[in-house]
PDB file of C-alpha atoms and ligand atoms in Angstrom:
ATOM      1  CA  MET A   1       0.000   0.000   0.000  1.00 45.00           C
ATOM      2  CA  ARG A   2       2.845   2.389   0.829  1.00 46.00           C
ATOM      3  CA  GLN A   3       4.430   1.757  -2.529  1.00 46.00           C
ATOM      4  CA  GLN A   4       1.186   2.364  -4.365  1.00 49.00           C
ATOM      5  CA  ARG A   5       0.704   5.617  -2.486  1.00 49.00           C
ATOM      6  CA  ALA A   6       4.190   6.841  -3.361  1.00 47.00           C
ATOM      7  CA  GLU A   7       3.473   6.374  -7.063  1.00 47.00           C
ATOM      8  CA  HIS A   8       0.412   8.594  -6.898  1.00 45.00           C
ATOM      9  CA  VAL A   9       1.706  11.465  -4.845  1.00 48.00           C
ATOM     10  CA  SER A  10       0.490  14.062  -7.333  1.00 53.00           C
ATOM     11  CA  GLU A  11      -3.078  12.790  -7.170  1.00 74.00           C
ATOM     12  CA  ALA A  12      -3.919  13.847  -3.642  1.00 94.00           C
ATOM     13  CA  ALA A  13      -7.684  14.235  -3.324  1.00 97.00           C
ATOM     14  CA  LEU A  14      -7.399  16.141  -0.080  1.00 98.00           C
ATOM     15  CA  GLU A  15      -4.478  17.974   1.416  1.00 98.00           C
ATOM     16  CA  LEU A  16      -4.263  19.687   4.763  1.00 98.00           C
ATOM     17  CA  GLU A  17      -1.247  21.890   5.411  1.00 98.00           C
ATOM     18  CA  ASN A  18      -0.510  23.006   8.961  1.00 98.00           C
ATOM     19  CA  VAL A  19      -4.184  23.333   9.811  1.00 98.00           C
ATOM     20  CA  VAL A  20      -4.948  25.018  13.132  1.00 98.00           C
ATOM     21  CA  VAL A  21      -8.428  25.493  14.593  1.00 98.00           C
ATOM     22  CA  ALA A  22      -8.385  27.567  17.767  1.00 98.00           C
ATOM     23  CA  PHE A  23     -11.263  28.233  20.142  1.00 97.00           C
ATOM     24  CA  GLY A  24      -9.862  31.065  22.218  1.00 96.00           C
ATOM     25  CA  ALA A  25      -6.713  29.727  23.821  1.00 96.00           C
ATOM     26  CA  LEU A  26      -7.550  26.103  22.991  1.00 97.00           C
ATOM     27  CA  ARG A  27      -5.980  24.719  19.825  1.00 98.00           C
ATOM     28  CA  ALA A  28      -8.536  21.977  19.168  1.00 98.00           C
ATOM     29  CA  VAL A  29      -6.653  21.191  15.936  1.00 98.00           C
ATOM     30  CA  ASP A  30      -2.994  21.994  16.253  1.00 98.00           C
ATOM     31  CA  ASN A  31      -0.850  22.060  13.137  1.00 98.00           C
ATOM     32  CA  VAL A  32      -2.253  19.044  11.306  1.00 98.00           C
ATOM     33  CA  SER A  33      -0.895  18.122   7.864  1.00 98.00           C
ATOM     34  CA  ILE A  34      -2.513  15.228   6.037  1.00 97.00           C
ATOM     35  CA  SER A  35      -2.470  14.055   2.445  1.00 97.00           C
ATOM     36  CA  VAL A  36      -5.240  11.690   1.314  1.00 98.00           C
ATOM     37  CA  GLN A  37      -4.826  10.092  -2.096  1.00 96.00           C
ATOM     38  CA  GLU A  38      -7.627   9.633  -4.588  1.00 95.00           C
ATOM     39  CA  GLY A  39      -9.579   6.475  -3.782  1.00 96.00           C
ATOM     40  CA  GLU A  40      -7.912   6.129  -0.404  1.00 97.00           C
ATOM     41  CA  ARG A  41      -9.826   5.165   2.720  1.00 97.00           C
ATOM     42  CA  ARG A  42      -8.347   7.077   5.605  1.00 97.00           C
ATOM     43  CA  ALA A  43      -9.260   6.843   9.256  1.00 96.00           C
ATOM     44  CA  ILE A  44      -8.848   9.652  11.733  1.00 96.00           C
ATOM     45  CA  ILE A  45      -8.749   8.096  15.170  1.00 95.00           C
ATOM     46  CA  GLY A  46      -8.001   9.390  18.637  1.00 93.00           C
ATOM     47  CA  PRO A  47      -9.545   9.585  22.091  1.00 91.00           C
ATOM     48  CA  ASN A  48     -12.560  11.774  22.854  1.00 90.00           C
ATOM     49  CA  GLY A  49     -11.645  15.433  22.619  1.00 93.00           C
ATOM     50  CA  ALA A  50      -8.681  14.738  20.315  1.00 95.00           C
ATOM     51  CA  GLY A  51     -10.029  17.198  17.721  1.00 96.00           C
ATOM     52  CA  LYS A  52     -11.452  14.738  15.179  1.00 95.00           C
ATOM     53  CA  THR A  53     -14.826  16.414  14.673  1.00 94.00           C
ATOM     54  CA  THR A  54     -13.240  19.874  14.679  1.00 96.00           C
ATOM     55  CA  LEU A  55     -10.880  18.722  11.934  1.00 96.00           C
ATOM     56  CA  PHE A  56     -13.848  17.335  10.010  1.00 94.00           C
ATOM     57  CA  ASN A  57     -15.627  20.698  10.367  1.00 95.00           C
ATOM     58  CA  ALA A  58     -12.549  22.459   8.995  1.00 97.00           C
ATOM     59  CA  ILE A  59     -12.407  20.094   6.004  1.00 97.00           C
ATOM     60  CA  THR A  60     -16.109  20.493   5.188  1.00 95.00           C
ATOM     61  CA  GLY A  61     -16.235  24.241   5.792  1.00 95.00           C
ATOM     62  CA  VAL A  62     -18.566  24.198   8.791  1.00 93.00           C
ATOM     63  CA  ASN A  63     -15.866  25.885  10.857  1.00 94.00           C
ATOM     64  CA  PRO A  64     -12.901  27.011   8.736  1.00 95.00           C
ATOM     65  CA  PRO A  65      -9.380  26.853  10.133  1.00 98.00           C
ATOM     66  CA  THR A  66      -7.736  29.658  12.069  1.00 97.00           C
ATOM     67  CA  SER A  67      -4.634  29.120   9.940  1.00 98.00           C
ATOM     68  CA  GLY A  68      -3.257  26.647   7.449  1.00 98.00           C
ATOM     69  CA  ARG A  69      -4.477  25.497   4.068  1.00 98.00           C
ATOM     70  CA  ILE A  70      -6.963  22.941   2.771  1.00 98.00           C
ATOM     71  CA  VAL A  71      -6.748  21.770  -0.834  1.00 98.00           C
ATOM     72  CA  PHE A  72      -9.447  19.629  -2.435  1.00 97.00           C
ATOM     73  CA  GLU A  73      -8.625  18.079  -5.800  1.00 96.00           C
ATOM     74  CA  GLY A  74      -6.028  20.741  -6.437  1.00 95.00           C
ATOM     75  CA  ALA A  75      -8.257  23.717  -5.501  1.00 96.00           C
ATOM     76  CA  THR A  76      -7.671  25.707  -2.336  1.00 97.00           C
ATOM     77  CA  VAL A  77     -10.911  25.610  -0.328  1.00 97.00           C
ATOM     78  CA  THR A  78      -9.647  26.851   3.045  1.00 97.00           C
ATOM     79  CA  ARG A  79     -12.197  29.681   3.271  1.00 96.00           C
ATOM     80  CA  LYS A  80     -14.868  28.377   0.923  1.00 96.00           C
ATOM     81  CA  PRO A  81     -18.313  27.927   2.485  1.00 94.00           C
ATOM     82  CA  ALA A  82     -19.658  24.428   3.123  1.00 92.00           C
ATOM     83  CA  HIS A  83     -22.213  24.496   0.296  1.00 90.00           C
ATOM     84  CA  VAL A  84     -19.515  25.353  -2.242  1.00 94.00           C
ATOM     85  CA  ARG A  85     -17.389  22.422  -1.066  1.00 95.00           C
ATOM     86  CA  ALA A  86     -20.470  20.204  -1.292  1.00 91.00           C
ATOM     87  CA  ARG A  87     -21.014  21.307  -4.870  1.00 91.00           C
ATOM     88  CA  MET A  88     -17.359  20.548  -5.592  1.00 95.00           C
ATOM     89  CA  GLY A  89     -17.939  16.927  -4.566  1.00 95.00           C
ATOM     90  CA  MET A  90     -17.445  16.757  -0.803  1.00 95.00           C
ATOM     91  CA  SER A  91     -20.142  15.062   1.182  1.00 93.00           C
ATOM     92  CA  ARG A  92     -20.500  14.502   4.884  1.00 88.00           C
ATOM     93  CA  THR A  93     -22.987  12.426   6.785  1.00 83.00           C
ATOM     94  CA  PHE A  94     -26.033  14.328   7.850  1.00 64.00           C
ATOM     95  CA  GLN A  95     -26.629  13.907  11.535  1.00 63.00           C
ATOM     96  CA  ILE A  96     -29.797  12.131  12.643  1.00 64.00           C
ATOM     97  CA  THR A  97     -30.947  15.477  14.011  1.00 69.00           C
ATOM     98  CA  ASN A  98     -31.104  16.650  10.380  1.00 78.00           C
ATOM     99  CA  LEU A  99     -33.531  13.912   9.339  1.00 89.00           C
ATOM    100  CA  PHE A 100     -37.211  14.744   8.980  1.00 91.00           C
ATOM    101  CA  PRO A 101     -38.842  12.077  11.180  1.00 93.00           C
ATOM    102  CA  ARG A 102     -42.388  12.391   9.803  1.00 93.00           C
ATOM    103  CA  LEU A 103     -41.287  12.173   6.179  1.00 93.00           C
ATOM    104  CA  THR A 104     -40.501   8.925   4.441  1.00 95.00           C
ATOM    105  CA  VAL A 105     -37.052   7.633   3.657  1.00 96.00           C
ATOM    106  CA  ALA A 106     -37.581   8.504  -0.017  1.00 94.00           C
ATOM    107  CA  GLU A 107     -38.693  12.066   0.819  1.00 92.00           C
ATOM    108  CA  ASN A 108     -35.629  12.615   3.000  1.00 92.00           C
ATOM    109  CA  MET A 109     -33.489  11.390   0.127  1.00 93.00           C
ATOM    110  CA  GLN A 110     -35.132  13.859  -2.243  1.00 90.00           C
ATOM    111  CA  LEU A 111     -34.393  16.698   0.161  1.00 88.00           C
ATOM    112  CA  ALA A 112     -30.756  15.612   0.419  1.00 88.00           C
ATOM    113  CA  LEU A 113     -30.563  15.510  -3.346  1.00 86.00           C
ATOM    114  CA  ARG A 114     -32.102  18.930  -3.805  1.00 78.00           C
ATOM    115  CA  GLY A 115     -30.241  20.471  -0.876  1.00 70.00           C
ATOM    116  CA  THR A 116     -27.041  20.641  -2.859  1.00 49.00           C
ATOM    117  CA  GLY A 117     -28.462  20.376  -6.337  1.00 44.00           C
ATOM    118  CA  ARG A 118     -29.827  22.951  -8.714  1.00 42.00           C
ATOM    119  CA  GLY A 119     -33.376  24.218  -8.356  1.00 45.00           C
ATOM    120  CA  LYS A 120     -35.226  25.487  -5.379  1.00 46.00           C
ATOM    121  CA  PHE A 121     -35.283  23.613  -2.111  1.00 48.00           C
ATOM    122  CA  SER A 122     -38.949  23.050  -1.428  1.00 52.00           C
ATOM    123  CA  LEU A 123     -40.697  20.532   0.715  1.00 53.00           C
ATOM    124  CA  PHE A 124     -44.121  21.128  -0.724  1.00 52.00           C
ATOM    125  CA  GLY A 125     -43.445  21.847  -4.348  1.00 53.00           C
ATOM    126  CA  SER A 126     -43.529  19.051  -6.863  1.00 55.00           C
ATOM    127  CA  MET A 127     -40.742  16.600  -6.324  1.00 67.00           C
ATOM    128  CA  HIS A 128     -40.462  15.210  -9.791  1.00 79.00           C
ATOM    129  CA  LEU A 129     -37.122  13.536 -10.025  1.00 84.00           C
ATOM    130  CA  THR A 130     -35.364  13.093 -13.316  1.00 88.00           C
ATOM    131  CA  SER A 131     -34.629   9.480 -14.210  1.00 90.00           C
ATOM    132  CA  ASP A 132     -30.986  10.149 -13.355  1.00 91.00           C
ATOM    133  CA  GLU A 133     -32.005  11.405  -9.906  1.00 91.00           C
ATOM    134  CA  GLU A 134     -34.331   8.419  -9.391  1.00 92.00           C
ATOM    135  CA  GLU A 135     -31.445   6.146 -10.189  1.00 93.00           C
ATOM    136  CA  ARG A 136     -29.146   7.935  -7.764  1.00 93.00           C
ATOM    137  CA  VAL A 137     -31.716   7.633  -4.972  1.00 95.00           C
ATOM    138  CA  ALA A 138     -32.240   3.931  -5.705  1.00 96.00           C
ATOM    139  CA  SER A 139     -28.508   3.281  -5.854  1.00 95.00           C
ATOM    140  CA  ALA A 140     -27.723   5.151  -2.601  1.00 96.00           C
ATOM    141  CA  LEU A 141     -30.584   3.374  -0.794  1.00 97.00           C
ATOM    142  CA  SER A 142     -29.427   0.036  -2.115  1.00 96.00           C
ATOM    143  CA  ILE A 143     -25.795   0.578  -1.042  1.00 96.00           C
ATOM    144  CA  SER A 144     -27.091   1.616   2.387  1.00 96.00           C
ATOM    145  CA  ARG A 145     -29.357  -1.457   2.586  1.00 96.00           C
ATOM    146  CA  LEU A 146     -32.524   0.596   2.752  1.00 97.00           C
ATOM    147  CA  HIS A 147     -33.946  -0.216  -0.688  1.00 95.00           C
ATOM    148  CA  GLU A 148     -37.018  -1.796   0.868  1.00 96.00           C
ATOM    149  CA  ARG A 149     -37.621   1.103   3.257  1.00 96.00           C
ATOM    150  CA  GLY A 150     -38.321   3.922   0.783  1.00 95.00           C
ATOM    151  CA  SER A 151     -41.933   4.418   1.823  1.00 95.00           C
ATOM    152  CA  THR A 152     -41.292   3.993   5.554  1.00 97.00           C
ATOM    153  CA  ALA A 153     -41.534   7.077   7.765  1.00 97.00           C
ATOM    154  CA  VAL A 154     -38.153   7.874   9.298  1.00 96.00           C
ATOM    155  CA  HIS A 155     -39.486   7.747  12.857  1.00 96.00           C
ATOM    156  CA  GLU A 156     -40.381   4.094  12.262  1.00 97.00           C
ATOM    157  CA  LEU A 157     -36.784   3.182  11.420  1.00 96.00           C
ATOM    158  CA  SER A 158     -34.506   1.665  14.034  1.00 95.00           C
ATOM    159  CA  TYR A 159     -31.630   3.826  15.252  1.00 93.00           C
ATOM    160  CA  GLY A 160     -29.247   1.779  13.121  1.00 94.00           C
ATOM    161  CA  GLU A 161     -31.397   2.287  10.027  1.00 95.00           C
ATOM    162  CA  GLN A 162     -31.484   6.033  10.674  1.00 94.00           C
ATOM    163  CA  ARG A 163     -27.701   6.027  10.641  1.00 92.00           C
ATOM    164  CA  GLN A 164     -27.794   4.046   7.394  1.00 94.00           C
ATOM    165  CA  LEU A 165     -30.109   6.739   6.007  1.00 95.00           C
ATOM    166  CA  GLU A 166     -27.551   9.398   6.954  1.00 92.00           C
ATOM    167  CA  MET A 167     -25.049   7.544   4.800  1.00 93.00           C
ATOM    168  CA  ALA A 168     -27.524   7.163   1.941  1.00 94.00           C
ATOM    169  CA  MET A 169     -28.209  10.919   2.056  1.00 93.00           C
ATOM    170  CA  ALA A 170     -24.496  11.637   1.902  1.00 91.00           C
ATOM    171  CA  LEU A 171     -24.081   9.263  -1.041  1.00 94.00           C
ATOM    172  CA  VAL A 172     -27.003  10.489  -3.137  1.00 93.00           C
ATOM    173  CA  THR A 173     -25.125  13.603  -4.230  1.00 88.00           C
ATOM    174  CA  LYS A 174     -22.534  11.297  -5.854  1.00 91.00           C
ATOM    175  CA  PRO A 175     -19.604  12.692  -3.908  1.00 95.00           C
ATOM    176  CA  ARG A 176     -15.980  12.096  -4.763  1.00 96.00           C
ATOM    177  CA  LEU A 177     -14.952  12.635  -1.131  1.00 97.00           C
ATOM    178  CA  LEU A 178     -17.108  11.119   1.596  1.00 97.00           C
ATOM    179  CA  LEU A 179     -16.575  12.131   5.210  1.00 96.00           C
ATOM    180  CA  LEU A 180     -18.102   9.943   7.881  1.00 94.00           C
ATOM    181  CA  ASP A 181     -18.048  11.071  11.521  1.00 91.00           C
ATOM    182  CA  GLU A 182     -18.367   8.054  13.812  1.00 91.00           C
ATOM    183  CA  PRO A 183     -20.911   6.228  11.646  1.00 90.00           C
ATOM    184  CA  ALA A 184     -21.123   3.352  14.123  1.00 90.00           C
ATOM    185  CA  ALA A 185     -21.420   5.392  17.319  1.00 89.00           C
ATOM    186  CA  GLY A 186     -24.199   4.149  19.568  1.00 90.00           C
ATOM    187  CA  LEU A 187     -24.929   1.074  17.469  1.00 92.00           C
ATOM    188  CA  SER A 188     -25.395  -2.488  18.703  1.00 93.00           C
ATOM    189  CA  PRO A 189     -22.756  -5.050  17.672  1.00 92.00           C
ATOM    190  CA  ALA A 190     -25.112  -6.407  14.967  1.00 93.00           C
ATOM    191  CA  GLU A 191     -25.776  -2.900  13.613  1.00 93.00           C
ATOM    192  CA  ARG A 192     -22.048  -2.182  13.583  1.00 93.00           C
ATOM    193  CA  VAL A 193     -21.519  -5.178  11.334  1.00 93.00           C
ATOM    194  CA  ILE A 194     -24.065  -3.782   8.868  1.00 94.00           C
ATOM    195  CA  VAL A 195     -22.406  -0.350   8.833  1.00 93.00           C
ATOM    196  CA  SER A 196     -18.968  -1.952   8.362  1.00 94.00           C
ATOM    197  CA  ASP A 197     -20.297  -4.010   5.452  1.00 95.00           C
ATOM    198  CA  ILE A 198     -21.829  -0.904   3.863  1.00 95.00           C
ATOM    199  CA  ILE A 199     -18.552   1.007   4.150  1.00 95.00           C
ATOM    200  CA  ARG A 200     -16.666  -1.936   2.698  1.00 94.00           C
ATOM    201  CA  SER A 201     -19.045  -2.100  -0.272  1.00 92.00           C
ATOM    202  CA  LEU A 202     -18.714   1.591  -1.217  1.00 93.00           C
ATOM    203  CA  PRO A 203     -17.264   2.259  -4.680  1.00 91.00           C
ATOM    204  CA  ARG A 204     -13.518   1.772  -4.527  1.00 90.00           C
ATOM    205  CA  ASN A 205     -12.808   5.048  -6.366  1.00 92.00           C
ATOM    206  CA  LEU A 206     -14.648   7.084  -3.714  1.00 96.00           C
ATOM    207  CA  THR A 207     -12.151   8.797  -1.410  1.00 97.00           C
ATOM    208  CA  MET A 208     -13.231   8.399   2.185  1.00 97.00           C
ATOM    209  CA  VAL A 209     -12.240   9.950   5.475  1.00 97.00           C
ATOM    210  CA  LEU A 210     -13.690   8.021   8.357  1.00 95.00           C
ATOM    211  CA  ILE A 211     -13.603   9.448  11.828  1.00 92.00           C
ATOM    212  CA  GLU A 212     -14.002   6.798  14.447  1.00 87.00           C
ATOM    213  CA  HIS A 213     -13.271   6.363  18.090  1.00 81.00           C
ATOM    214  CA  ASP A 214     -13.417   2.566  17.985  1.00 81.00           C
ATOM    215  CA  MET A 215      -9.985   1.484  16.796  1.00 81.00           C
ATOM    216  CA  GLU A 216     -10.866  -2.167  16.368  1.00 83.00           C
ATOM    217  CA  LEU A 217     -13.742  -1.397  14.000  1.00 87.00           C
ATOM    218  CA  VAL A 218     -11.947   1.176  11.921  1.00 89.00           C
ATOM    219  CA  LEU A 219      -8.681  -0.639  11.383  1.00 88.00           C
ATOM    220  CA  LYS A 220     -10.483  -3.289   9.333  1.00 90.00           C
ATOM    221  CA  LEU A 221     -11.970  -0.712   6.974  1.00 95.00           C
ATOM    222  CA  VAL A 222      -9.182   1.600   5.889  1.00 96.00           C
ATOM    223  CA  ASP A 223      -5.882   1.760   4.024  1.00 95.00           C
ATOM    224  CA  TYR A 224      -4.175   4.263   6.254  1.00 96.00           C
ATOM    225  CA  VAL A 225      -4.662   5.802   9.688  1.00 96.00           C
ATOM    226  CA  THR A 226      -3.945   9.173  11.289  1.00 97.00           C
ATOM    227  CA  CYS A 227      -4.128   9.277  15.072  1.00 96.00           C
ATOM    228  CA  LEU A 228      -4.782  12.615  16.773  1.00 96.00           C
ATOM    229  CA  ASN A 229      -4.270  13.465  20.409  1.00 96.00           C
ATOM    230  CA  ASN A 230      -4.818  16.909  21.945  1.00 96.00           C
ATOM    231  CA  GLY A 231      -5.312  18.296  18.443  1.00 98.00           C
ATOM    232  CA  GLN A 232      -1.911  17.111  17.265  1.00 98.00           C
ATOM    233  CA  MET A 233      -0.843  14.288  15.000  1.00 97.00           C
ATOM    234  CA  LEU A 234       0.412  11.536  17.225  1.00 97.00           C
ATOM    235  CA  ALA A 235       1.028   8.806  14.661  1.00 96.00           C
ATOM    236  CA  GLU A 236       0.331   7.890  11.051  1.00 97.00           C
ATOM    237  CA  GLY A 237       0.600   4.546   9.332  1.00 96.00           C
ATOM    238  CA  SER A 238      -1.015   1.360   8.098  1.00 96.00           C
ATOM    239  CA  PRO A 239      -3.697  -0.217  10.287  1.00 95.00           C
ATOM    240  CA  ASP A 240      -1.189  -2.896  11.314  1.00 93.00           C
ATOM    241  CA  SER A 241       1.488  -0.442  12.362  1.00 94.00           C
ATOM    242  CA  ILE A 242      -1.029   1.763  14.194  1.00 94.00           C
ATOM    243  CA  SER A 243      -2.559  -1.123  16.119  1.00 91.00           C
ATOM    244  CA  THR A 244       0.845  -1.983  17.555  1.00 92.00           C
ATOM    245  CA  ASP A 245       2.061   1.620  18.017  1.00 94.00           C
ATOM    246  CA  GLN A 246       2.998   2.176  21.637  1.00 95.00           C
ATOM    247  CA  ARG A 247       2.083   5.894  21.584  1.00 94.00           C
ATOM    248  CA  VAL A 248      -1.387   5.099  20.232  1.00 94.00           C
ATOM    249  CA  GLN A 249      -1.929   2.372  22.798  1.00 92.00           C
ATOM    250  CA  ASP A 250      -0.809   4.738  25.539  1.00 92.00           C
ATOM    251  CA  VAL A 251      -3.343   7.469  24.694  1.00 91.00           C
ATOM    252  CA  TYR A 252      -6.189   4.979  24.307  1.00 84.00           C
ATOM    253  CA  LEU A 253      -5.323   3.146  27.509  1.00 73.00           C
ATOM    254  CA  GLY A 254      -4.633   6.413  29.290  1.00 72.00           C
ATOM    255  CA  LYS A 255      -8.099   7.708  28.393  1.00 64.00           C
ATOM    256  CA  ALA A 256      -9.668   4.403  29.402  1.00 59.00           C
ATOM    257  CA  ARG A 257      -8.029   4.805  32.809  1.00 62.00           C
ATOM    258  CA  ASP A 258      -9.236   8.420  33.055  1.00 61.00           C
ATOM    259  CA  HIS A 259     -12.799   7.262  32.442  1.00 57.00           C
ATOM    260  CA  ALA A 260     -12.609   4.305  34.839  1.00 53.00           C
TER     261      ALA A 260
HETATM  262  N1  ADP B   1     -17.303  25.166  19.245  1.00 72.43           N
HETATM  263  C1  ADP B   1     -16.387  24.908  20.185  1.00 72.43           C
HETATM  264  N2  ADP B   1     -16.029  25.859  21.080  1.00 72.43           N
HETATM  265  C2  ADP B   1     -15.078  25.608  22.022  1.00 72.43           C
HETATM  266  N3  ADP B   1     -14.432  24.437  22.159  1.00 72.43           N
HETATM  267  C3  ADP B   1     -14.749  23.454  21.300  1.00 72.43           C
HETATM  268  C4  ADP B   1     -15.736  23.628  20.271  1.00 72.43           C
HETATM  269  N4  ADP B   1     -15.841  22.468  19.572  1.00 72.43           N
HETATM  270  C5  ADP B   1     -14.971  21.615  20.133  1.00 72.43           C
HETATM  271  N5  ADP B   1     -14.313  22.189  21.177  1.00 72.43           N
HETATM  272  C6  ADP B   1     -13.248  21.571  21.987  1.00 72.43           C
HETATM  273  O1  ADP B   1     -12.240  21.142  21.096  1.00 72.43           O
HETATM  274  C7  ADP B   1     -11.696  19.889  21.523  1.00 72.43           C
HETATM  275  C8  ADP B   1     -11.839  18.867  20.427  1.00 72.43           C
HETATM  276  O2  ADP B   1     -13.196  18.522  20.297  1.00 72.43           O
HETATM  277  P1  ADP B   1     -13.722  17.554  19.151  1.00 72.43           P
HETATM  278  O3  ADP B   1     -13.179  17.996  17.864  1.00 72.43           O
HETATM  279  O4  ADP B   1     -15.199  17.459  19.277  1.00 72.43           O
HETATM  280  O5  ADP B   1     -13.054  16.159  19.570  1.00 72.43           O
HETATM  281  P2  ADP B   1     -13.359  14.670  19.078  1.00 72.43           P
HETATM  282  O6  ADP B   1     -14.306  14.734  17.925  1.00 72.43           O
HETATM  283  O7  ADP B   1     -12.030  14.093  18.737  1.00 72.43           O
HETATM  284  O8  ADP B   1     -13.957  13.965  20.266  1.00 72.43           O
HETATM  285  C9  ADP B   1     -12.410  19.529  22.826  1.00 72.43           C
HETATM  286  O9  ADP B   1     -11.630  19.974  23.890  1.00 72.43           O
HETATM  287  C10 ADP B   1     -13.696  20.317  22.709  1.00 72.43           C
HETATM  288  O10 ADP B   1     -14.205  20.602  23.985  1.00 72.43           O
HETATM  289 MG1   MG B   2     -16.189  13.846  17.608  1.00 72.43          MG
END
């Protein structure tokens, strides 16, 4: 994998250069530099409070960096608003709190599609999808194992299925970079297996950044891992090298002791 990466250095899909996100005196993200190749599956791991979600918000434009640079497919996007990055092909999971519980799965998908697409965002206007859009909805629902749930109201879905719907909504825009923030958080072991299988079955050319607290789960899903601690890069490497890295084990075990 390392060798393959070295050959494709010029094809970075996402590059972060010395990214800092400060909240007052706290540097939640502290000088992070990451290069994610096209088609790569990258995990960002680290204990709670490490800065993973803040980094994700900097990448997607929800909360731009205090300093540093973010380059997406060769274009500097450091200060570009989130909707512009979405239009450029970045997609993040919608949080469950963004789902419309009384609407059906299919209606939520249509809103996700129209949220970043052309045309006016309207809940009550006609929702005639083009055949291309219909196909995208069907494909995203199928990948997310919800193809039989289109007419089900969201509030009737299990928690796990709602998280699958978040992924389907992120996929329906046909992103080239998919960012998943703890997609398996709060799920039962059986639901975690489903989410892992979905992630594994995503198109191989889709670049993915997966933020996950659970090291065991994530190491089976990705090509390469970046571990953050206190906002800083603690270690980077293959899943194998990270799982045996003493510094990584120390911060995970240290946090486990703190919480005990
Ligand atoms: N909007 C904010 N204002 C102030 N501090 C924040 C804000 N968001 C996150 N933080 C702090 O930044 C640090 C990193 O948080 P976060 O990125 O959520 O960590 P993680 O996702 O790795 O658990 C934490 O100390 C958190 O309290
Ligand atoms: Mg987080």
